[in-house]
């Protein structure tokens, strides 16, 4: 059994002319709904996140700031992140989907889940909105799994074309959460270098795989597979979370690392194989980037069909 989290509320987060806008997910929602209808995939309803769960990852002062900024009409909450009055509820629904998906998977009601949500989250840190992100959905999901559902080890795999700098920062010294980010080297951010490996209890559980533009698709897959297998062997995760950005697609207007839509099925299969070995098949995937609407729909179809496969 796999679960799909999708809701019209995610179209209410208006961001003006930014690439991360409601229109980018419309074809993907239609395609994912079609997959759910014809595959072993159930759509699920859920509630927005509670303050308690949100504040495990984000400072209460930051949460209050986001709420008040939206209530006052919105605008640019950071130089590259815009919100509207509805964004407060939409962001809480996105984080709520991540939490509910983890609960359902850990409790055995499903093996896998995909959350077709926005705004994305992997750039957001404890007190920072950045890169279209308000709350760090995947970090919130990992904290829930450990703090409430009593898992000891979680692994996050981030294949967005941009480095998951917010997620890295949040788990830099956390030995219970392994983090792998595969991304385009030296792209938009001054982070994500291979020598960034965590510290303290988290030393060696933070892995960055920066790849140069022009890498072949086969080399990308081979290096990703090797890095994921090595970290999984070290962490032995009981749950794998995916920060599933699809902006490494060759047609993406923001990113691109030359991947084709079907490559995301191959990446997904690598993760599922690791989950079979270490995590009792438990995988929760959360949408991050992807800014070509038709390419995003194609990628999500491949990703979701692989998630619902045996």
PDB file of C-alpha atoms in Angstrom:
ATOM      1  CA  UNK A   1       0.000   0.000   0.000  1.00  0.00           C
ATOM      2  CA  UNK A   2       1.219   3.485  -0.900  1.00  0.00           C
ATOM      3  CA  UNK A   3      -0.341   6.813   0.024  1.00  0.00           C
ATOM      4  CA  UNK A   4      -0.626  10.005  -2.034  1.00  0.00           C
ATOM      5  CA  UNK A   5      -0.955  13.369  -0.302  1.00  0.00           C
ATOM      6  CA  UNK A   6      -2.341  16.079  -2.561  1.00  0.00           C
ATOM      7  CA  UNK A   7      -4.881  18.841  -2.009  1.00  0.00           C
ATOM      8  CA  UNK A   8      -6.155  21.986  -3.809  1.00  0.00           C
ATOM      9  CA  UNK A   9      -5.013  24.028  -0.805  1.00  0.00           C
ATOM     10  CA  UNK A  10      -1.476  23.954  -2.232  1.00  0.00           C
ATOM     11  CA  UNK A  11      -2.611  26.157  -5.113  1.00  0.00           C
ATOM     12  CA  UNK A  12      -3.438  28.958  -2.657  1.00  0.00           C
ATOM     13  CA  UNK A  13       0.217  29.772  -1.921  1.00  0.00           C
ATOM     14  CA  UNK A  14       0.699  32.631  -4.404  1.00  0.00           C
ATOM     15  CA  UNK A  15       4.270  33.739  -5.086  1.00  0.00           C
ATOM     16  CA  UNK A  16       3.952  36.189  -7.976  1.00  0.00           C
ATOM     17  CA  UNK A  17       6.466  35.704 -10.752  1.00  0.00           C
ATOM     18  CA  UNK A  18       8.751  33.245  -8.956  1.00  0.00           C
ATOM     19  CA  UNK A  19       9.436  29.862 -10.587  1.00  0.00           C
ATOM     20  CA  UNK A  20       7.947  28.189  -7.494  1.00  0.00           C
ATOM     21  CA  UNK A  21       4.292  29.016  -8.148  1.00  0.00           C
ATOM     22  CA  UNK A  22       0.931  27.195  -8.173  1.00  0.00           C
ATOM     23  CA  UNK A  23       1.015  26.506 -11.919  1.00  0.00           C
ATOM     24  CA  UNK A  24       4.115  24.339 -11.631  1.00  0.00           C
ATOM     25  CA  UNK A  25       2.250  21.507  -9.869  1.00  0.00           C
ATOM     26  CA  UNK A  26      -1.081  21.553 -11.754  1.00  0.00           C
ATOM     27  CA  UNK A  27      -0.113  18.981 -14.452  1.00  0.00           C
ATOM     28  CA  UNK A  28       1.643  16.878 -11.784  1.00  0.00           C
ATOM     29  CA  UNK A  29      -1.491  16.755  -9.625  1.00  0.00           C
ATOM     30  CA  UNK A  30      -3.557  15.545 -12.586  1.00  0.00           C
ATOM     31  CA  UNK A  31      -0.957  12.900 -13.476  1.00  0.00           C
ATOM     32  CA  UNK A  32      -0.508  11.684  -9.902  1.00  0.00           C
ATOM     33  CA  UNK A  33      -4.277  11.404  -9.468  1.00  0.00           C
ATOM     34  CA  UNK A  34      -4.471   9.238 -12.580  1.00  0.00           C
ATOM     35  CA  UNK A  35      -1.700   6.991 -11.262  1.00  0.00           C
ATOM     36  CA  UNK A  36      -3.476   6.681  -7.910  1.00  0.00           C
ATOM     37  CA  UNK A  37      -6.706   5.675  -9.630  1.00  0.00           C
ATOM     38  CA  UNK A  38      -5.075   2.840 -11.575  1.00  0.00           C
ATOM     39  CA  UNK A  39      -2.425   1.667  -9.114  1.00  0.00           C
ATOM     40  CA  UNK A  40      -2.354   0.454  -5.544  1.00  0.00           C
ATOM     41  CA  UNK A  41      -2.218   4.007  -4.207  1.00  0.00           C
ATOM     42  CA  UNK A  42      -4.705   5.607  -1.848  1.00  0.00           C
ATOM     43  CA  UNK A  43      -5.252   9.345  -1.454  1.00  0.00           C
ATOM     44  CA  UNK A  44      -5.487  10.484   2.122  1.00  0.00           C
ATOM     45  CA  UNK A  45      -6.862  13.481   4.037  1.00  0.00           C
ATOM     46  CA  UNK A  46      -4.960  15.046   6.947  1.00  0.00           C
ATOM     47  CA  UNK A  47      -4.735  18.097   9.206  1.00  0.00           C
ATOM     48  CA  UNK A  48      -2.252  20.952   9.372  1.00  0.00           C
ATOM     49  CA  UNK A  49       0.710  20.595  11.698  1.00  0.00           C
ATOM     50  CA  UNK A  50       0.488  21.505  15.377  1.00  0.00           C
ATOM     51  CA  UNK A  51       2.656  24.225  16.891  1.00  0.00           C
ATOM     52  CA  UNK A  52       4.364  21.630  19.078  1.00  0.00           C
ATOM     53  CA  UNK A  53       5.551  19.602  16.120  1.00  0.00           C
ATOM     54  CA  UNK A  54       6.531  22.671  14.121  1.00  0.00           C
ATOM     55  CA  UNK A  55       8.596  24.067  16.989  1.00  0.00           C
ATOM     56  CA  UNK A  56      10.653  20.900  17.344  1.00  0.00           C
ATOM     57  CA  UNK A  57      12.509  22.119  14.263  1.00  0.00           C
ATOM     58  CA  UNK A  58      11.817  25.868  14.042  1.00  0.00           C
ATOM     59  CA  UNK A  59      12.261  28.520  16.721  1.00  0.00           C
ATOM     60  CA  UNK A  60       8.950  29.722  18.216  1.00  0.00           C
ATOM     61  CA  UNK A  61       9.942  33.294  17.373  1.00  0.00           C
ATOM     62  CA  UNK A  62      10.424  32.347  13.728  1.00  0.00           C
ATOM     63  CA  UNK A  63       7.080  30.534  13.574  1.00  0.00           C
ATOM     64  CA  UNK A  64       5.398  33.617  15.046  1.00  0.00           C
ATOM     65  CA  UNK A  65       7.197  35.838  12.526  1.00  0.00           C
ATOM     66  CA  UNK A  66       5.987  33.756   9.556  1.00  0.00           C
ATOM     67  CA  UNK A  67       2.409  33.786  10.814  1.00  0.00           C
ATOM     68  CA  UNK A  68       2.353  37.534  11.402  1.00  0.00           C
ATOM     69  CA  UNK A  69       4.106  38.297   8.105  1.00  0.00           C
ATOM     70  CA  UNK A  70       1.443  36.351   6.215  1.00  0.00           C
ATOM     71  CA  UNK A  71      -1.416  37.817   8.225  1.00  0.00           C
ATOM     72  CA  UNK A  72      -0.171  41.311   7.438  1.00  0.00           C
ATOM     73  CA  UNK A  73      -0.494  40.665   3.713  1.00  0.00           C
ATOM     74  CA  UNK A  74       2.683  38.843   2.791  1.00  0.00           C
ATOM     75  CA  UNK A  75       5.371  39.852   0.337  1.00  0.00           C
ATOM     76  CA  UNK A  76       9.014  38.825   0.204  1.00  0.00           C
ATOM     77  CA  UNK A  77       9.783  37.168   3.529  1.00  0.00           C
ATOM     78  CA  UNK A  78      13.352  36.677   2.275  1.00  0.00           C
ATOM     79  CA  UNK A  79      15.026  37.967  -0.894  1.00  0.00           C
ATOM     80  CA  UNK A  80      14.018  34.818  -2.825  1.00  0.00           C
ATOM     81  CA  UNK A  81      10.898  33.676  -0.958  1.00  0.00           C
ATOM     82  CA  UNK A  82       7.455  35.233  -1.335  1.00  0.00           C
ATOM     83  CA  UNK A  83       4.280  34.581   0.648  1.00  0.00           C
ATOM     84  CA  UNK A  84       0.640  35.653   0.580  1.00  0.00           C
ATOM     85  CA  UNK A  85      -1.940  35.714   3.410  1.00  0.00           C
ATOM     86  CA  UNK A  86      -2.895  32.085   2.718  1.00  0.00           C
ATOM     87  CA  UNK A  87       0.709  30.857   2.834  1.00  0.00           C
ATOM     88  CA  UNK A  88       0.645  30.361   6.606  1.00  0.00           C
ATOM     89  CA  UNK A  89      -2.069  27.705   6.390  1.00  0.00           C
ATOM     90  CA  UNK A  90      -0.680  26.170   3.206  1.00  0.00           C
ATOM     91  CA  UNK A  91       2.796  25.738   4.720  1.00  0.00           C
ATOM     92  CA  UNK A  92       1.272  24.160   7.827  1.00  0.00           C
ATOM     93  CA  UNK A  93      -0.688  21.758   5.640  1.00  0.00           C
ATOM     94  CA  UNK A  94       2.508  20.799   3.793  1.00  0.00           C
ATOM     95  CA  UNK A  95       4.299  20.038   7.052  1.00  0.00           C
ATOM     96  CA  UNK A  96       1.189  18.262   8.305  1.00  0.00           C
ATOM     97  CA  UNK A  97       1.223  15.977   5.279  1.00  0.00           C
ATOM     98  CA  UNK A  98       4.835  15.035   6.005  1.00  0.00           C
ATOM     99  CA  UNK A  99       3.925  14.194   9.603  1.00  0.00           C
ATOM    100  CA  UNK A 100       0.837  12.168   8.734  1.00  0.00           C
ATOM    101  CA  UNK A 101       2.702  10.231   6.051  1.00  0.00           C
ATOM    102  CA  UNK A 102       5.415   9.230   8.513  1.00  0.00           C
ATOM    103  CA  UNK A 103       2.838   8.227  11.117  1.00  0.00           C
ATOM    104  CA  UNK A 104       0.931   6.055   8.649  1.00  0.00           C
ATOM    105  CA  UNK A 105       4.074   4.343   7.384  1.00  0.00           C
ATOM    106  CA  UNK A 106       5.612   3.725  10.812  1.00  0.00           C
ATOM    107  CA  UNK A 107       2.322   2.390  12.175  1.00  0.00           C
ATOM    108  CA  UNK A 108       2.137  -0.097   9.298  1.00  0.00           C
ATOM    109  CA  UNK A 109      -0.879   1.376   7.516  1.00  0.00           C
ATOM    110  CA  UNK A 110       1.213   1.857   4.369  1.00  0.00           C
ATOM    111  CA  UNK A 111       4.703   0.971   3.188  1.00  0.00           C
ATOM    112  CA  UNK A 112       5.384   4.173   1.241  1.00  0.00           C
ATOM    113  CA  UNK A 113       3.976   7.635   0.697  1.00  0.00           C
ATOM    114  CA  UNK A 114       4.442  10.572  -1.648  1.00  0.00           C
ATOM    115  CA  UNK A 115       3.542  14.097  -0.580  1.00  0.00           C
ATOM    116  CA  UNK A 116       2.817  16.359  -3.565  1.00  0.00           C
ATOM    117  CA  UNK A 117       3.092  19.506  -1.495  1.00  0.00           C
ATOM    118  CA  UNK A 118       4.308  23.081  -1.608  1.00  0.00           C
ATOM    119  CA  UNK A 119       5.985  25.282  -0.516  1.00  0.00           C
ATOM    120  CA  UNK A 120       9.144  23.158  -0.538  1.00  0.00           C
ATOM    121  CA  UNK A 121      11.272  23.008   2.584  1.00  0.00           C
ATOM    122  CA  UNK A 122      14.879  21.851   2.324  1.00  0.00           C
ATOM    123  CA  UNK A 123      16.482  25.325   2.373  1.00  0.00           C
ATOM    124  CA  UNK A 124      14.629  26.415   5.510  1.00  0.00           C
ATOM    125  CA  UNK A 125      16.601  26.294   8.764  1.00  0.00           C
ATOM    126  CA  UNK A 126      15.634  26.891  12.372  1.00  0.00           C
ATOM    127  CA  UNK A 127      15.128  30.651  11.956  1.00  0.00           C
ATOM    128  CA  UNK A 128      15.360  31.164   8.195  1.00  0.00           C
ATOM    129  CA  UNK A 129      13.148  31.241   5.131  1.00  0.00           C
ATOM    130  CA  UNK A 130      15.147  30.806   1.943  1.00  0.00           C
ATOM    131  CA  UNK A 131      14.967  29.489  -1.595  1.00  0.00           C
ATOM    132  CA  UNK A 132      11.142  29.370  -1.805  1.00  0.00           C
ATOM    133  CA  UNK A 133      11.040  27.449   1.529  1.00  0.00           C
ATOM    134  CA  UNK A 134       9.220  28.386   4.757  1.00  0.00           C
ATOM    135  CA  UNK A 135       9.249  25.273   6.969  1.00  0.00           C
ATOM    136  CA  UNK A 136      11.588  22.314   6.549  1.00  0.00           C
ATOM    137  CA  UNK A 137       9.086  19.542   5.865  1.00  0.00           C
ATOM    138  CA  UNK A 138      11.574  16.684   5.675  1.00  0.00           C
ATOM    139  CA  UNK A 139      13.328  17.737   8.894  1.00  0.00           C
ATOM    140  CA  UNK A 140       9.971  17.967  10.672  1.00  0.00           C
ATOM    141  CA  UNK A 141       9.151  14.451   9.449  1.00  0.00           C
ATOM    142  CA  UNK A 142      12.483  13.085  10.710  1.00  0.00           C
ATOM    143  CA  UNK A 143      12.089  14.691  14.136  1.00  0.00           C
ATOM    144  CA  UNK A 144       8.583  13.272  14.452  1.00  0.00           C
ATOM    145  CA  UNK A 145       9.824   9.766  13.647  1.00  0.00           C
ATOM    146  CA  UNK A 146      12.483   9.966  16.366  1.00  0.00           C
ATOM    147  CA  UNK A 147      10.801  12.061  19.061  1.00  0.00           C
ATOM    148  CA  UNK A 148       7.254  10.668  18.899  1.00  0.00           C
ATOM    149  CA  UNK A 149       7.436   7.346  17.076  1.00  0.00           C
ATOM    150  CA  UNK A 150      10.611   6.215  18.844  1.00  0.00           C
ATOM    151  CA  UNK A 151      12.763   5.361  15.865  1.00  0.00           C
ATOM    152  CA  UNK A 152      16.474   5.479  16.539  1.00  0.00           C
ATOM    153  CA  UNK A 153      17.794   6.046  13.012  1.00  0.00           C
ATOM    154  CA  UNK A 154      16.423   7.916   9.990  1.00  0.00           C
ATOM    155  CA  UNK A 155      18.068   8.660   6.640  1.00  0.00           C
ATOM    156  CA  UNK A 156      17.228  11.614   4.411  1.00  0.00           C
ATOM    157  CA  UNK A 157      18.143  11.458   0.717  1.00  0.00           C
ATOM    158  CA  UNK A 158      17.964  14.799  -1.110  1.00  0.00           C
ATOM    159  CA  UNK A 159      18.303  14.652  -4.893  1.00  0.00           C
ATOM    160  CA  UNK A 160      17.115  18.195  -5.629  1.00  0.00           C
ATOM    161  CA  UNK A 161      19.537  19.988  -7.963  1.00  0.00           C
ATOM    162  CA  UNK A 162      20.236  22.484  -5.159  1.00  0.00           C
ATOM    163  CA  UNK A 163      22.041  21.594  -1.955  1.00  0.00           C
ATOM    164  CA  UNK A 164      19.739  20.879   0.997  1.00  0.00           C
ATOM    165  CA  UNK A 165      21.528  23.424   3.153  1.00  0.00           C
ATOM    166  CA  UNK A 166      18.722  23.934   5.657  1.00  0.00           C
ATOM    167  CA  UNK A 167      18.397  20.211   6.317  1.00  0.00           C
ATOM    168  CA  UNK A 168      22.164  19.862   6.654  1.00  0.00           C
ATOM    169  CA  UNK A 169      22.276  22.680   9.192  1.00  0.00           C
ATOM    170  CA  UNK A 170      19.472  21.201  11.277  1.00  0.00           C
ATOM    171  CA  UNK A 171      21.103  17.761  11.580  1.00  0.00           C
ATOM    172  CA  UNK A 172      24.781  18.779  11.484  1.00  0.00           C
ATOM    173  CA  UNK A 173      25.450  17.359  14.969  1.00  0.00           C
ATOM    174  CA  UNK A 174      22.723  14.697  15.031  1.00  0.00           C
ATOM    175  CA  UNK A 175      23.966  11.127  14.814  1.00  0.00           C
ATOM    176  CA  UNK A 176      20.439   9.720  14.553  1.00  0.00           C
ATOM    177  CA  UNK A 177      19.729  11.322  11.177  1.00  0.00           C
ATOM    178  CA  UNK A 178      21.909  10.505   8.191  1.00  0.00           C
ATOM    179  CA  UNK A 179      21.762  13.074   5.393  1.00  0.00           C
ATOM    180  CA  UNK A 180      22.821  12.620   1.770  1.00  0.00           C
ATOM    181  CA  UNK A 181      22.535  15.525  -0.656  1.00  0.00           C
ATOM    182  CA  UNK A 182      23.340  14.973  -4.331  1.00  0.00           C
ATOM    183  CA  UNK A 183      23.307  18.287  -6.182  1.00  0.00           C
ATOM    184  CA  UNK A 184      24.902  20.438  -8.837  1.00  0.00           C
ATOM    185  CA  UNK A 185      28.330  21.609  -7.710  1.00  0.00           C
ATOM    186  CA  UNK A 186      28.819  25.290  -6.852  1.00  0.00           C
ATOM    187  CA  UNK A 187      25.284  26.144  -7.911  1.00  0.00           C
ATOM    188  CA  UNK A 188      23.585  29.154  -6.302  1.00  0.00           C
ATOM    189  CA  UNK A 189      24.846  28.334  -2.797  1.00  0.00           C
ATOM    190  CA  UNK A 190      28.101  28.479  -0.884  1.00  0.00           C
ATOM    191  CA  UNK A 191      27.538  25.072   0.678  1.00  0.00           C
ATOM    192  CA  UNK A 192      27.298  21.396  -0.209  1.00  0.00           C
ATOM    193  CA  UNK A 193      30.998  20.702  -0.540  1.00  0.00           C
ATOM    194  CA  UNK A 194      32.258  17.140  -0.083  1.00  0.00           C
ATOM    195  CA  UNK A 195      34.291  18.096   2.975  1.00  0.00           C
ATOM    196  CA  UNK A 196      31.123  19.103   4.865  1.00  0.00           C
ATOM    197  CA  UNK A 197      30.608  15.896   6.868  1.00  0.00           C
ATOM    198  CA  UNK A 198      28.946  17.036  10.092  1.00  0.00           C
ATOM    199  CA  UNK A 199      30.448  17.325  13.568  1.00  0.00           C
ATOM    200  CA  UNK A 200      30.065  15.938  17.064  1.00  0.00           C
ATOM    201  CA  UNK A 201      27.631  13.033  17.152  1.00  0.00           C
ATOM    202  CA  UNK A 202      26.823  13.755  13.502  1.00  0.00           C
ATOM    203  CA  UNK A 203      30.380  13.456  12.238  1.00  0.00           C
ATOM    204  CA  UNK A 204      30.324  11.278   9.141  1.00  0.00           C
ATOM    205  CA  UNK A 205      26.539  11.058   8.887  1.00  0.00           C
ATOM    206  CA  UNK A 206      26.350  14.176   6.685  1.00  0.00           C
ATOM    207  CA  UNK A 207      27.350  13.367   3.095  1.00  0.00           C
ATOM    208  CA  UNK A 208      27.470  15.772   0.159  1.00  0.00           C
ATOM    209  CA  UNK A 209      27.826  14.594  -3.415  1.00  0.00           C
ATOM    210  CA  UNK A 210      28.365  17.692  -5.603  1.00  0.00           C
ATOM    211  CA  UNK A 211      28.274  16.776  -9.300  1.00  0.00           C
ATOM    212  CA  UNK A 212      29.561  18.924 -12.129  1.00  0.00           C
ATOM    213  CA  UNK A 213      27.238  20.082 -14.885  1.00  0.00           C
ATOM    214  CA  UNK A 214      27.741  17.826 -17.903  1.00  0.00           C
ATOM    215  CA  UNK A 215      28.056  14.573 -15.968  1.00  0.00           C
ATOM    216  CA  UNK A 216      26.584  11.636 -17.853  1.00  0.00           C
ATOM    217  CA  UNK A 217      23.331  10.140 -16.644  1.00  0.00           C
ATOM    218  CA  UNK A 218      25.017   6.794 -16.027  1.00  0.00           C
ATOM    219  CA  UNK A 219      27.793   8.364 -13.974  1.00  0.00           C
ATOM    220  CA  UNK A 220      25.228  10.317 -11.974  1.00  0.00           C
ATOM    221  CA  UNK A 221      23.313   7.141 -11.156  1.00  0.00           C
ATOM    222  CA  UNK A 222      26.444   5.154 -10.325  1.00  0.00           C
ATOM    223  CA  UNK A 223      27.818   7.795  -7.966  1.00  0.00           C
ATOM    224  CA  UNK A 224      24.441   8.333  -6.340  1.00  0.00           C
ATOM    225  CA  UNK A 225      23.999   4.595  -5.803  1.00  0.00           C
ATOM    226  CA  UNK A 226      27.439   4.178  -4.260  1.00  0.00           C
ATOM    227  CA  UNK A 227      27.010   7.124  -1.892  1.00  0.00           C
ATOM    228  CA  UNK A 228      23.499   6.069  -0.826  1.00  0.00           C
ATOM    229  CA  UNK A 229      24.536   2.475  -0.203  1.00  0.00           C
ATOM    230  CA  UNK A 230      27.575   3.529   1.831  1.00  0.00           C
ATOM    231  CA  UNK A 231      25.626   5.904   4.061  1.00  0.00           C
ATOM    232  CA  UNK A 232      22.762   3.441   4.515  1.00  0.00           C
ATOM    233  CA  UNK A 233      25.204   0.766   5.608  1.00  0.00           C
ATOM    234  CA  UNK A 234      26.607   3.177   8.187  1.00  0.00           C
ATOM    235  CA  UNK A 235      23.293   4.578   9.456  1.00  0.00           C
ATOM    236  CA  UNK A 236      21.139   1.420   9.077  1.00  0.00           C
ATOM    237  CA  UNK A 237      17.984   3.555   8.831  1.00  0.00           C
ATOM    238  CA  UNK A 238      14.608   2.394  10.072  1.00  0.00           C
ATOM    239  CA  UNK A 239      12.924   4.916   7.750  1.00  0.00           C
ATOM    240  CA  UNK A 240      14.110   6.651   4.582  1.00  0.00           C
ATOM    241  CA  UNK A 241      12.821  10.112   3.693  1.00  0.00           C
ATOM    242  CA  UNK A 242      13.316  11.599   0.218  1.00  0.00           C
ATOM    243  CA  UNK A 243      13.607  15.309  -0.486  1.00  0.00           C
ATOM    244  CA  UNK A 244      12.374  14.715  -4.012  1.00  0.00           C
ATOM    245  CA  UNK A 245      13.326  17.669  -6.148  1.00  0.00           C
ATOM    246  CA  UNK A 246      13.015  17.112  -9.891  1.00  0.00           C
ATOM    247  CA  UNK A 247      14.953  20.162 -11.076  1.00  0.00           C
ATOM    248  CA  UNK A 248      17.947  18.059 -12.122  1.00  0.00           C
ATOM    249  CA  UNK A 249      15.833  17.239 -15.209  1.00  0.00           C
ATOM    250  CA  UNK A 250      17.466  18.372 -18.442  1.00  0.00           C
ATOM    251  CA  UNK A 251      14.459  20.604 -19.313  1.00  0.00           C
ATOM    252  CA  UNK A 252      14.255  22.423 -15.998  1.00  0.00           C
ATOM    253  CA  UNK A 253      14.554  26.211 -16.409  1.00  0.00           C
ATOM    254  CA  UNK A 254      16.149  26.740 -12.992  1.00  0.00           C
ATOM    255  CA  UNK A 255      18.524  23.830 -12.513  1.00  0.00           C
ATOM    256  CA  UNK A 256      19.330  20.786 -14.675  1.00  0.00           C
ATOM    257  CA  UNK A 257      21.938  18.104 -14.374  1.00  0.00           C
ATOM    258  CA  UNK A 258      20.924  16.470 -17.634  1.00  0.00           C
ATOM    259  CA  UNK A 259      18.597  13.810 -16.224  1.00  0.00           C
ATOM    260  CA  UNK A 260      15.597  12.466 -18.133  1.00  0.00           C
ATOM    261  CA  UNK A 261      12.217  11.732 -16.580  1.00  0.00           C
ATOM    262  CA  UNK A 262      12.793   7.973 -16.441  1.00  0.00           C
ATOM    263  CA  UNK A 263      16.004   8.483 -14.462  1.00  0.00           C
ATOM    264  CA  UNK A 264      13.923   9.398 -11.441  1.00  0.00           C
ATOM    265  CA  UNK A 265      12.393   5.932 -11.496  1.00  0.00           C
ATOM    266  CA  UNK A 266      15.920   4.556 -11.335  1.00  0.00           C
ATOM    267  CA  UNK A 267      16.835   6.812  -8.424  1.00  0.00           C
ATOM    268  CA  UNK A 268      13.649   5.764  -6.678  1.00  0.00           C
ATOM    269  CA  UNK A 269      14.469   2.093  -7.172  1.00  0.00           C
ATOM    270  CA  UNK A 270      17.869   2.597  -5.508  1.00  0.00           C
ATOM    271  CA  UNK A 271      16.125   4.058  -2.465  1.00  0.00           C
ATOM    272  CA  UNK A 272      13.494   1.314  -2.377  1.00  0.00           C
ATOM    273  CA  UNK A 273      16.181  -1.369  -2.507  1.00  0.00           C
ATOM    274  CA  UNK A 274      17.928   0.251   0.454  1.00  0.00           C
ATOM    275  CA  UNK A 275      14.631   0.430   2.325  1.00  0.00           C
ATOM    276  CA  UNK A 276      14.061  -3.274   1.661  1.00  0.00           C
ATOM    277  CA  UNK A 277      17.403  -4.075   3.268  1.00  0.00           C
ATOM    278  CA  UNK A 278      17.391  -1.672   6.199  1.00  0.00           C
ATOM    279  CA  UNK A 279      14.010  -0.030   6.787  1.00  0.00           C
ATOM    280  CA  UNK A 280      11.265  -2.650   6.388  1.00  0.00           C
ATOM    281  CA  UNK A 281      10.372  -1.047   3.014  1.00  0.00           C
ATOM    282  CA  UNK A 282       9.401   2.242   4.736  1.00  0.00           C
ATOM    283  CA  UNK A 283       9.866   5.279   2.465  1.00  0.00           C
ATOM    284  CA  UNK A 284       8.229   8.721   2.578  1.00  0.00           C
ATOM    285  CA  UNK A 285       8.906  11.107  -0.315  1.00  0.00           C
ATOM    286  CA  UNK A 286       8.274  14.862  -0.217  1.00  0.00           C
ATOM    287  CA  UNK A 287       8.228  17.192  -3.225  1.00  0.00           C
ATOM    288  CA  UNK A 288      10.921  19.876  -3.290  1.00  0.00           C
ATOM    289  CA  UNK A 289      11.903  21.591  -6.565  1.00  0.00           C
ATOM    290  CA  UNK A 290      10.986  21.101 -10.227  1.00  0.00           C
ATOM    291  CA  UNK A 291       9.993  24.129 -12.302  1.00  0.00           C
ATOM    292  CA  UNK A 292       9.051  22.849 -15.764  1.00  0.00           C
ATOM    293  CA  UNK A 293       5.403  21.843 -15.208  1.00  0.00           C
ATOM    294  CA  UNK A 294       5.258  19.159 -17.911  1.00  0.00           C
ATOM    295  CA  UNK A 295       8.654  17.705 -17.040  1.00  0.00           C
ATOM    296  CA  UNK A 296       7.683  17.729 -13.370  1.00  0.00           C
ATOM    297  CA  UNK A 297       4.505  15.797 -14.164  1.00  0.00           C
ATOM    298  CA  UNK A 298       6.492  13.227 -16.145  1.00  0.00           C
ATOM    299  CA  UNK A 299       9.078  12.831 -13.374  1.00  0.00           C
ATOM    300  CA  UNK A 300       6.448  12.446 -10.680  1.00  0.00           C
ATOM    301  CA  UNK A 301       4.642   9.807 -12.735  1.00  0.00           C
ATOM    302  CA  UNK A 302       7.835   7.744 -12.975  1.00  0.00           C
ATOM    303  CA  UNK A 303       8.607   8.305  -9.293  1.00  0.00           C
ATOM    304  CA  UNK A 304       5.116   7.402  -8.099  1.00  0.00           C
ATOM    305  CA  UNK A 305       4.787   4.329 -10.315  1.00  0.00           C
ATOM    306  CA  UNK A 306       8.039   3.045  -8.856  1.00  0.00           C
ATOM    307  CA  UNK A 307       6.865   3.777  -5.305  1.00  0.00           C
ATOM    308  CA  UNK A 308       3.704   1.718  -5.837  1.00  0.00           C
ATOM    309  CA  UNK A 309       5.528  -1.174  -7.525  1.00  0.00           C
ATOM    310  CA  UNK A 310       6.294  -4.391  -5.653  1.00  0.00           C
TER     311      UNK A 310
END
